[in-house]
PDB file of C-alpha atoms in Angstrom:
ATOM      1  CA  UNK F   1     -47.772 -41.754 -43.846  1.00 37.00           C
ATOM      2  CA  UNK F   2     -45.423 -39.539 -41.878  1.00 42.00           C
ATOM      3  CA  UNK F   3     -41.836 -40.588 -42.453  1.00 43.00           C
ATOM      4  CA  UNK F   4     -39.737 -41.341 -39.374  1.00 47.00           C
ATOM      5  CA  UNK F   5     -36.261 -40.124 -39.966  1.00 51.00           C
ATOM      6  CA  UNK F   6     -33.048 -41.253 -38.256  1.00 47.00           C
ATOM      7  CA  UNK F   7     -29.727 -41.645 -38.740  1.00 46.00           C
ATOM      8  CA  UNK F   8     -28.553 -39.408 -41.118  1.00 49.00           C
ATOM      9  CA  UNK F   9     -26.023 -39.971 -38.323  1.00 57.00           C
ATOM     10  CA  UNK F  10     -23.904 -42.644 -36.841  1.00 55.00           C
ATOM     11  CA  UNK F  11     -24.020 -42.687 -33.039  1.00 60.00           C
ATOM     12  CA  UNK F  12     -21.783 -44.918 -30.874  1.00 53.00           C
ATOM     13  CA  UNK F  13     -23.851 -47.332 -28.805  1.00 48.00           C
ATOM     14  CA  UNK F  14     -22.950 -49.484 -25.886  1.00 46.00           C
ATOM     15  CA  UNK F  15     -25.196 -52.269 -27.118  1.00 36.00           C
ATOM     16  CA  UNK F  16     -24.619 -53.656 -30.640  1.00 32.00           C
ATOM     17  CA  UNK F  17     -27.916 -53.129 -32.403  1.00 33.00           C
ATOM     18  CA  UNK F  18     -29.097 -51.922 -35.801  1.00 31.00           C
ATOM     19  CA  UNK F  19     -32.035 -49.734 -36.605  1.00 31.00           C
ATOM     20  CA  UNK F  20     -34.308 -51.662 -38.981  1.00 30.00           C
ATOM     21  CA  UNK F  21     -35.006 -50.354 -42.450  1.00 29.00           C
ATOM     22  CA  UNK F  22     -38.656 -49.595 -41.576  1.00 31.00           C
ATOM     23  CA  UNK F  23     -37.539 -46.626 -39.497  1.00 32.00           C
ATOM     24  CA  UNK F  24     -36.177 -45.005 -42.659  1.00 34.00           C
ATOM     25  CA  UNK F  25     -38.948 -46.138 -44.948  1.00 33.00           C
ATOM     26  CA  UNK F  26     -41.715 -44.045 -46.557  1.00 34.00           C
ATOM     27  CA  UNK F  27     -43.829 -47.168 -46.053  1.00 33.00           C
ATOM     28  CA  UNK F  28     -43.629 -47.017 -42.236  1.00 42.00           C
ATOM     29  CA  UNK F  29     -46.884 -48.609 -41.232  1.00 42.00           C
ATOM     30  CA  UNK F  30     -46.685 -47.828 -37.488  1.00 49.00           C
ATOM     31  CA  UNK F  31     -47.122 -44.077 -37.152  1.00 60.00           C
ATOM     32  CA  UNK F  32     -47.454 -44.509 -33.361  1.00 81.00           C
ATOM     33  CA  UNK F  33     -43.790 -45.438 -32.966  1.00 88.00           C
ATOM     34  CA  UNK F  34     -41.463 -42.638 -32.009  1.00 92.00           C
ATOM     35  CA  UNK F  35     -37.727 -42.168 -31.696  1.00 92.00           C
ATOM     36  CA  UNK F  36     -35.893 -39.780 -29.412  1.00 94.00           C
ATOM     37  CA  UNK F  37     -32.382 -38.859 -28.233  1.00 95.00           C
ATOM     38  CA  UNK F  38     -32.780 -38.763 -24.479  1.00 96.00           C
ATOM     39  CA  UNK F  39     -31.141 -37.999 -21.155  1.00 97.00           C
ATOM     40  CA  UNK F  40     -31.320 -40.986 -18.846  1.00 96.00           C
ATOM     41  CA  UNK F  41     -31.994 -40.570 -15.164  1.00 95.00           C
ATOM     42  CA  UNK F  42     -32.159 -43.204 -12.494  1.00 92.00           C
ATOM     43  CA  UNK F  43     -35.111 -42.940 -10.216  1.00 83.00           C
ATOM     44  CA  UNK F  44     -35.844 -45.188  -7.204  1.00 83.00           C
ATOM     45  CA  UNK F  45     -38.437 -47.004  -9.292  1.00 82.00           C
ATOM     46  CA  UNK F  46     -36.041 -47.489 -12.235  1.00 89.00           C
ATOM     47  CA  UNK F  47     -34.788 -45.758 -15.343  1.00 94.00           C
ATOM     48  CA  UNK F  48     -36.689 -42.795 -16.844  1.00 95.00           C
ATOM     49  CA  UNK F  49     -36.009 -40.755 -20.038  1.00 96.00           C
ATOM     50  CA  UNK F  50     -36.153 -37.055 -20.838  1.00 97.00           C
ATOM     51  CA  UNK F  51     -36.321 -36.509 -24.636  1.00 96.00           C
ATOM     52  CA  UNK F  52     -34.323 -33.653 -26.104  1.00 96.00           C
ATOM     53  CA  UNK F  53     -37.349 -32.456 -28.110  1.00 95.00           C
ATOM     54  CA  UNK F  54     -39.377 -32.163 -24.821  1.00 94.00           C
ATOM     55  CA  UNK F  55     -36.934 -32.004 -21.972  1.00 93.00           C
ATOM     56  CA  UNK F  56     -39.558 -31.286 -19.266  1.00 93.00           C
ATOM     57  CA  UNK F  57     -41.506 -34.398 -20.115  1.00 96.00           C
ATOM     58  CA  UNK F  58     -40.567 -37.627 -18.366  1.00 96.00           C
ATOM     59  CA  UNK F  59     -40.987 -40.946 -20.233  1.00 96.00           C
ATOM     60  CA  UNK F  60     -41.426 -43.962 -17.947  1.00 96.00           C
ATOM     61  CA  UNK F  61     -40.828 -47.362 -19.615  1.00 96.00           C
ATOM     62  CA  UNK F  62     -43.214 -50.172 -18.715  1.00 94.00           C
ATOM     63  CA  UNK F  63     -40.846 -52.934 -19.876  1.00 92.00           C
ATOM     64  CA  UNK F  64     -37.397 -54.092 -18.760  1.00 77.00           C
ATOM     65  CA  UNK F  65     -34.608 -51.517 -19.008  1.00 77.00           C
ATOM     66  CA  UNK F  66     -31.508 -53.302 -17.739  1.00 82.00           C
ATOM     67  CA  UNK F  67     -29.514 -52.111 -20.790  1.00 84.00           C
ATOM     68  CA  UNK F  68     -29.675 -48.513 -19.419  1.00 90.00           C
ATOM     69  CA  UNK F  69     -28.418 -49.160 -15.920  1.00 87.00           C
ATOM     70  CA  UNK F  70     -25.237 -47.162 -16.266  1.00 89.00           C
ATOM     71  CA  UNK F  71     -26.331 -44.899 -19.162  1.00 93.00           C
ATOM     72  CA  UNK F  72     -26.393 -41.124 -19.254  1.00 95.00           C
ATOM     73  CA  UNK F  73     -27.783 -40.720 -22.768  1.00 95.00           C
ATOM     74  CA  UNK F  74     -29.812 -43.060 -25.032  1.00 94.00           C
ATOM     75  CA  UNK F  75     -31.604 -43.310 -28.330  1.00 93.00           C
ATOM     76  CA  UNK F  76     -34.957 -44.936 -27.760  1.00 94.00           C
ATOM     77  CA  UNK F  77     -37.639 -46.231 -30.059  1.00 93.00           C
ATOM     78  CA  UNK F  78     -41.026 -46.511 -28.337  1.00 95.00           C
ATOM     79  CA  UNK F  79     -44.763 -46.347 -28.451  1.00 95.00           C
ATOM     80  CA  UNK F  80     -47.059 -44.643 -26.014  1.00 95.00           C
ATOM     81  CA  UNK F  81     -49.327 -46.598 -23.714  1.00 95.00           C
ATOM     82  CA  UNK F  82     -52.891 -45.929 -24.920  1.00 93.00           C
ATOM     83  CA  UNK F  83     -55.325 -43.654 -23.100  1.00 93.00           C
ATOM     84  CA  UNK F  84     -52.837 -40.969 -21.977  1.00 93.00           C
ATOM     85  CA  UNK F  85     -52.969 -37.245 -22.388  1.00 93.00           C
ATOM     86  CA  UNK F  86     -49.850 -36.566 -24.523  1.00 90.00           C
ATOM     87  CA  UNK F  87     -49.426 -33.126 -22.943  1.00 91.00           C
ATOM     88  CA  UNK F  88     -48.917 -34.735 -19.503  1.00 94.00           C
ATOM     89  CA  UNK F  89     -45.566 -34.134 -17.855  1.00 96.00           C
ATOM     90  CA  UNK F  90     -45.195 -37.903 -17.331  1.00 96.00           C
ATOM     91  CA  UNK F  91     -45.946 -40.522 -20.031  1.00 96.00           C
ATOM     92  CA  UNK F  92     -45.765 -44.268 -19.932  1.00 96.00           C
ATOM     93  CA  UNK F  93     -44.029 -45.896 -22.877  1.00 96.00           C
ATOM     94  CA  UNK F  94     -43.205 -49.300 -24.325  1.00 96.00           C
ATOM     95  CA  UNK F  95     -39.645 -49.571 -25.574  1.00 94.00           C
ATOM     96  CA  UNK F  96     -38.921 -51.450 -28.810  1.00 91.00           C
ATOM     97  CA  UNK F  97     -35.805 -53.525 -29.411  1.00 85.00           C
ATOM     98  CA  UNK F  98     -34.343 -50.675 -31.490  1.00 84.00           C
ATOM     99  CA  UNK F  99     -33.266 -48.789 -28.372  1.00 90.00           C
ATOM    100  CA  UNK F 100     -29.854 -48.535 -26.744  1.00 90.00           C
ATOM    101  CA  UNK F 101     -27.481 -46.510 -24.599  1.00 92.00           C
ATOM    102  CA  UNK F 102     -25.231 -43.926 -26.232  1.00 92.00           C
ATOM    103  CA  UNK F 103     -21.513 -44.337 -25.550  1.00 89.00           C
ATOM    104  CA  UNK F 104     -20.333 -40.972 -24.187  1.00 92.00           C
ATOM    105  CA  UNK F 105     -17.280 -39.351 -25.711  1.00 91.00           C
ATOM    106  CA  UNK F 106     -14.560 -37.955 -23.454  1.00 91.00           C
ATOM    107  CA  UNK F 107     -12.580 -34.754 -23.049  1.00 94.00           C
ATOM    108  CA  UNK F 108      -8.770 -34.659 -22.878  1.00 90.00           C
ATOM    109  CA  UNK F 109      -6.204 -32.055 -21.847  1.00 88.00           C
ATOM    110  CA  UNK F 110      -3.182 -34.098 -22.928  1.00 82.00           C
ATOM    111  CA  UNK F 111      -2.247 -32.606 -26.293  1.00 71.00           C
ATOM    112  CA  UNK F 112       0.876 -34.745 -26.768  1.00 66.00           C
ATOM    113  CA  UNK F 113      -1.396 -37.781 -27.450  1.00 65.00           C
ATOM    114  CA  UNK F 114      -3.134 -36.012 -30.380  1.00 67.00           C
ATOM    115  CA  UNK F 115      -0.262 -35.818 -32.905  1.00 64.00           C
ATOM    116  CA  UNK F 116      -1.834 -38.569 -35.058  1.00 65.00           C
ATOM    117  CA  UNK F 117      -5.096 -36.664 -35.363  1.00 65.00           C
ATOM    118  CA  UNK F 118      -5.760 -34.595 -38.456  1.00 63.00           C
ATOM    119  CA  UNK F 119      -8.405 -32.403 -39.957  1.00 62.00           C
ATOM    120  CA  UNK F 120     -10.719 -34.656 -41.907  1.00 72.00           C
ATOM    121  CA  UNK F 121     -13.762 -32.543 -41.171  1.00 78.00           C
ATOM    122  CA  UNK F 122     -16.085 -31.005 -43.764  1.00 79.00           C
ATOM    123  CA  UNK F 123     -17.903 -29.008 -41.142  1.00 84.00           C
ATOM    124  CA  UNK F 124     -20.647 -28.937 -38.529  1.00 91.00           C
ATOM    125  CA  UNK F 125     -24.030 -30.202 -39.664  1.00 89.00           C
ATOM    126  CA  UNK F 126     -27.516 -30.310 -38.134  1.00 91.00           C
ATOM    127  CA  UNK F 127     -28.743 -33.811 -37.229  1.00 91.00           C
ATOM    128  CA  UNK F 128     -32.111 -35.561 -37.312  1.00 88.00           C
ATOM    129  CA  UNK F 129     -33.552 -37.897 -34.672  1.00 89.00           C
ATOM    130  CA  UNK F 130     -37.100 -39.194 -35.174  1.00 86.00           C
ATOM    131  CA  UNK F 131     -39.222 -36.252 -36.443  1.00 87.00           C
ATOM    132  CA  UNK F 132     -36.941 -33.535 -35.102  1.00 90.00           C
ATOM    133  CA  UNK F 133     -33.956 -31.596 -36.484  1.00 90.00           C
ATOM    134  CA  UNK F 134     -31.353 -30.231 -34.022  1.00 94.00           C
ATOM    135  CA  UNK F 135     -28.713 -27.603 -34.330  1.00 95.00           C
ATOM    136  CA  UNK F 136     -25.264 -29.091 -34.969  1.00 94.00           C
ATOM    137  CA  UNK F 137     -23.979 -28.034 -31.566  1.00 97.00           C
ATOM    138  CA  UNK F 138     -26.448 -27.901 -28.658  1.00 97.00           C
ATOM    139  CA  UNK F 139     -26.730 -28.756 -24.976  1.00 97.00           C
ATOM    140  CA  UNK F 140     -29.431 -31.007 -23.445  1.00 96.00           C
ATOM    141  CA  UNK F 141     -30.604 -30.789 -19.819  1.00 94.00           C
ATOM    142  CA  UNK F 142     -28.010 -28.115 -19.114  1.00 94.00           C
ATOM    143  CA  UNK F 143     -24.989 -30.502 -19.245  1.00 95.00           C
ATOM    144  CA  UNK F 144     -24.915 -32.881 -22.249  1.00 97.00           C
ATOM    145  CA  UNK F 145     -23.127 -31.360 -25.237  1.00 97.00           C
ATOM    146  CA  UNK F 146     -24.192 -32.820 -28.629  1.00 96.00           C
ATOM    147  CA  UNK F 147     -21.923 -32.209 -31.660  1.00 95.00           C
ATOM    148  CA  UNK F 148     -22.976 -33.164 -35.174  1.00 92.00           C
ATOM    149  CA  UNK F 149     -20.409 -33.010 -37.954  1.00 88.00           C
ATOM    150  CA  UNK F 150     -19.533 -34.553 -41.284  1.00 84.00           C
ATOM    151  CA  UNK F 151     -16.164 -35.825 -42.385  1.00 79.00           C
ATOM    152  CA  UNK F 152     -14.180 -36.706 -45.485  1.00 74.00           C
ATOM    153  CA  UNK F 153     -12.226 -39.896 -44.889  1.00 69.00           C
ATOM    154  CA  UNK F 154     -12.191 -43.565 -45.645  1.00 66.00           C
ATOM    155  CA  UNK F 155     -12.965 -44.297 -41.944  1.00 65.00           C
ATOM    156  CA  UNK F 156     -13.009 -42.352 -38.723  1.00 64.00           C
ATOM    157  CA  UNK F 157     -10.753 -44.164 -36.279  1.00 64.00           C
ATOM    158  CA  UNK F 158     -11.231 -41.929 -33.224  1.00 73.00           C
ATOM    159  CA  UNK F 159     -12.243 -38.456 -32.293  1.00 78.00           C
ATOM    160  CA  UNK F 160     -10.810 -36.347 -29.419  1.00 85.00           C
ATOM    161  CA  UNK F 161     -12.326 -33.279 -27.756  1.00 91.00           C
ATOM    162  CA  UNK F 162      -9.351 -31.288 -26.572  1.00 92.00           C
ATOM    163  CA  UNK F 163     -10.225 -28.980 -23.684  1.00 94.00           C
ATOM    164  CA  UNK F 164      -7.984 -26.100 -24.846  1.00 93.00           C
ATOM    165  CA  UNK F 165      -8.471 -23.320 -22.316  1.00 94.00           C
ATOM    166  CA  UNK F 166     -10.883 -21.096 -20.412  1.00 95.00           C
ATOM    167  CA  UNK F 167     -11.111 -17.328 -20.858  1.00 94.00           C
ATOM    168  CA  UNK F 168     -13.496 -15.060 -18.990  1.00 95.00           C
ATOM    169  CA  UNK F 169     -16.883 -16.773 -19.225  1.00 96.00           C
ATOM    170  CA  UNK F 170     -16.006 -19.262 -22.029  1.00 97.00           C
ATOM    171  CA  UNK F 171     -14.609 -22.792 -22.329  1.00 96.00           C
ATOM    172  CA  UNK F 172     -12.796 -23.391 -25.631  1.00 96.00           C
ATOM    173  CA  UNK F 173     -12.839 -26.933 -27.058  1.00 96.00           C
ATOM    174  CA  UNK F 174     -11.088 -28.310 -30.172  1.00 91.00           C
ATOM    175  CA  UNK F 175     -12.712 -31.346 -31.837  1.00 90.00           C
ATOM    176  CA  UNK F 176     -10.047 -33.458 -33.561  1.00 85.00           C
ATOM    177  CA  UNK F 177     -10.452 -36.485 -35.787  1.00 77.00           C
ATOM    178  CA  UNK F 178      -8.218 -39.382 -36.694  1.00 73.00           C
ATOM    179  CA  UNK F 179      -8.845 -40.820 -40.131  1.00 69.00           C
ATOM    180  CA  UNK F 180      -7.962 -44.343 -41.212  1.00 68.00           C
ATOM    181  CA  UNK F 181      -7.261 -45.570 -44.735  1.00 68.00           C
ATOM    182  CA  UNK F 182      -6.248 -43.723 -47.883  1.00 68.00           C
ATOM    183  CA  UNK F 183      -9.553 -43.449 -49.726  1.00 63.00           C
ATOM    184  CA  UNK F 184     -11.949 -40.582 -49.077  1.00 65.00           C
ATOM    185  CA  UNK F 185     -15.699 -40.706 -48.745  1.00 69.00           C
ATOM    186  CA  UNK F 186     -17.985 -38.447 -46.732  1.00 71.00           C
ATOM    187  CA  UNK F 187     -20.106 -39.385 -43.731  1.00 75.00           C
ATOM    188  CA  UNK F 188     -21.937 -37.916 -40.760  1.00 82.00           C
ATOM    189  CA  UNK F 189     -21.451 -38.497 -37.046  1.00 85.00           C
ATOM    190  CA  UNK F 190     -22.832 -37.356 -33.713  1.00 90.00           C
ATOM    191  CA  UNK F 191     -20.808 -37.222 -30.516  1.00 91.00           C
ATOM    192  CA  UNK F 192     -22.233 -36.759 -27.018  1.00 94.00           C
ATOM    193  CA  UNK F 193     -20.254 -35.319 -24.018  1.00 96.00           C
ATOM    194  CA  UNK F 194     -21.016 -34.742 -20.336  1.00 97.00           C
ATOM    195  CA  UNK F 195     -19.897 -31.194 -19.595  1.00 96.00           C
ATOM    196  CA  UNK F 196     -19.689 -32.041 -15.904  1.00 95.00           C
ATOM    197  CA  UNK F 197     -16.518 -33.971 -16.730  1.00 95.00           C
ATOM    198  CA  UNK F 198     -14.813 -30.644 -17.516  1.00 94.00           C
ATOM    199  CA  UNK F 199     -14.903 -29.688 -13.873  1.00 92.00           C
ATOM    200  CA  UNK F 200     -12.616 -32.605 -13.080  1.00 91.00           C
ATOM    201  CA  UNK F 201      -9.933 -31.577 -15.590  1.00 91.00           C
ATOM    202  CA  UNK F 202      -7.701 -29.753 -13.160  1.00 86.00           C
ATOM    203  CA  UNK F 203      -5.147 -28.629 -15.763  1.00 88.00           C
ATOM    204  CA  UNK F 204      -7.879 -26.757 -17.648  1.00 91.00           C
ATOM    205  CA  UNK F 205      -8.507 -24.360 -14.814  1.00 89.00           C
ATOM    206  CA  UNK F 206     -12.288 -24.365 -14.839  1.00 91.00           C
ATOM    207  CA  UNK F 207     -12.321 -22.734 -11.479  1.00 90.00           C
ATOM    208  CA  UNK F 208     -10.978 -19.511 -13.125  1.00 90.00           C
ATOM    209  CA  UNK F 209     -14.056 -19.091 -15.328  1.00 93.00           C
ATOM    210  CA  UNK F 210     -16.217 -16.000 -14.606  1.00 93.00           C
ATOM    211  CA  UNK F 211     -19.901 -16.696 -15.132  1.00 93.00           C
ATOM    212  CA  UNK F 212     -22.351 -14.082 -16.290  1.00 90.00           C
ATOM    213  CA  UNK F 213     -25.846 -14.303 -14.803  1.00 88.00           C
ATOM    214  CA  UNK F 214     -25.251 -17.868 -13.729  1.00 91.00           C
ATOM    215  CA  UNK F 215     -24.308 -18.940 -17.256  1.00 95.00           C
ATOM    216  CA  UNK F 216     -21.143 -19.744 -19.179  1.00 96.00           C
ATOM    217  CA  UNK F 217     -20.331 -20.389 -22.784  1.00 97.00           C
ATOM    218  CA  UNK F 218     -18.843 -23.363 -24.585  1.00 97.00           C
ATOM    219  CA  UNK F 219     -17.168 -22.888 -27.997  1.00 97.00           C
ATOM    220  CA  UNK F 220     -16.384 -25.935 -30.099  1.00 96.00           C
ATOM    221  CA  UNK F 221     -13.859 -25.452 -32.972  1.00 93.00           C
ATOM    222  CA  UNK F 222     -12.971 -27.704 -35.888  1.00 88.00           C
ATOM    223  CA  UNK F 223     -10.446 -27.320 -38.690  1.00 78.00           C
ATOM    224  CA  UNK F 224     -11.041 -28.649 -42.200  1.00 70.00           C
ATOM    225  CA  UNK F 225      -8.218 -29.442 -44.636  1.00 61.00           C
ATOM    226  CA  UNK F 226      -7.926 -27.317 -47.738  1.00 52.00           C
ATOM    227  CA  UNK F 227      -8.857 -30.044 -50.146  1.00 49.00           C
ATOM    228  CA  UNK F 228     -12.431 -30.243 -48.848  1.00 51.00           C
ATOM    229  CA  UNK F 229     -13.029 -26.488 -48.724  1.00 48.00           C
ATOM    230  CA  UNK F 230     -13.958 -24.145 -51.595  1.00 52.00           C
ATOM    231  CA  UNK F 231     -11.094 -21.975 -52.778  1.00 52.00           C
ATOM    232  CA  UNK F 232     -10.537 -19.030 -50.563  1.00 48.00           C
ATOM    233  CA  UNK F 233     -12.683 -20.213 -47.637  1.00 52.00           C
ATOM    234  CA  UNK F 234     -11.614 -20.249 -44.012  1.00 51.00           C
ATOM    235  CA  UNK F 235     -10.508 -23.692 -42.747  1.00 70.00           C
ATOM    236  CA  UNK F 236     -11.575 -22.930 -39.143  1.00 81.00           C
ATOM    237  CA  UNK F 237     -15.242 -23.220 -38.022  1.00 87.00           C
ATOM    238  CA  UNK F 238     -16.685 -22.788 -34.504  1.00 93.00           C
ATOM    239  CA  UNK F 239     -20.031 -22.899 -32.756  1.00 95.00           C
ATOM    240  CA  UNK F 240     -20.859 -21.474 -29.355  1.00 97.00           C
ATOM    241  CA  UNK F 241     -23.632 -22.496 -26.905  1.00 97.00           C
ATOM    242  CA  UNK F 242     -24.741 -21.035 -23.582  1.00 96.00           C
ATOM    243  CA  UNK F 243     -25.127 -23.380 -20.584  1.00 95.00           C
ATOM    244  CA  UNK F 244     -25.808 -23.021 -16.842  1.00 94.00           C
ATOM    245  CA  UNK F 245     -22.814 -22.930 -14.548  1.00 91.00           C
ATOM    246  CA  UNK F 246     -21.554 -26.474 -14.197  1.00 88.00           C
TER     247      UNK F 246
END
């Protein structure tokens, strides 16, 4: 049977729930169950989802969705209501209990608060949700920045996305990490950000950006400490994505 993959990555959720082992098992007996990282929108009739793998397709849950009332992003596990054309732009779904809202990460422009953060990154890494693999840094629905990375630390206490500056048509962001503990093990994590929040950071000067053909660029940079890098390699790594004007 087709193996459903997920969480290679840890994602922060508003609700405390655990994905059951069957979702990572080769013995998955329900091949009609799917998992998606989604954008959440709030229609007059209730919550609807737009999956990252098919952003023009709207998923309409037929069961209660109170857990998503204030959500912007979510990971959902679901089955399709029978008898539908799967190529339709709107599909009715039944959510399973292994679904929840994603806790959005925030931007900051206050560098003085970041002195305790250090480079515990190994690097950017592509992430897997359901049957799909995504580039480490990408944008969903023109505004939601997803950043997948791995780290080398006993525990990740907090991460901070420092909005460094704007130049011409590009916003430059520095992803920082605060490790806890003295031991070192590796792990993977996915952070989600709402790029619309950048327009409210007055000290960044977003209004000075000069779009090209109604688009701008976002560059995310990380620094890795020397002890996790091969000898002679560059400690700095960055990824750039193109997005519509915010």
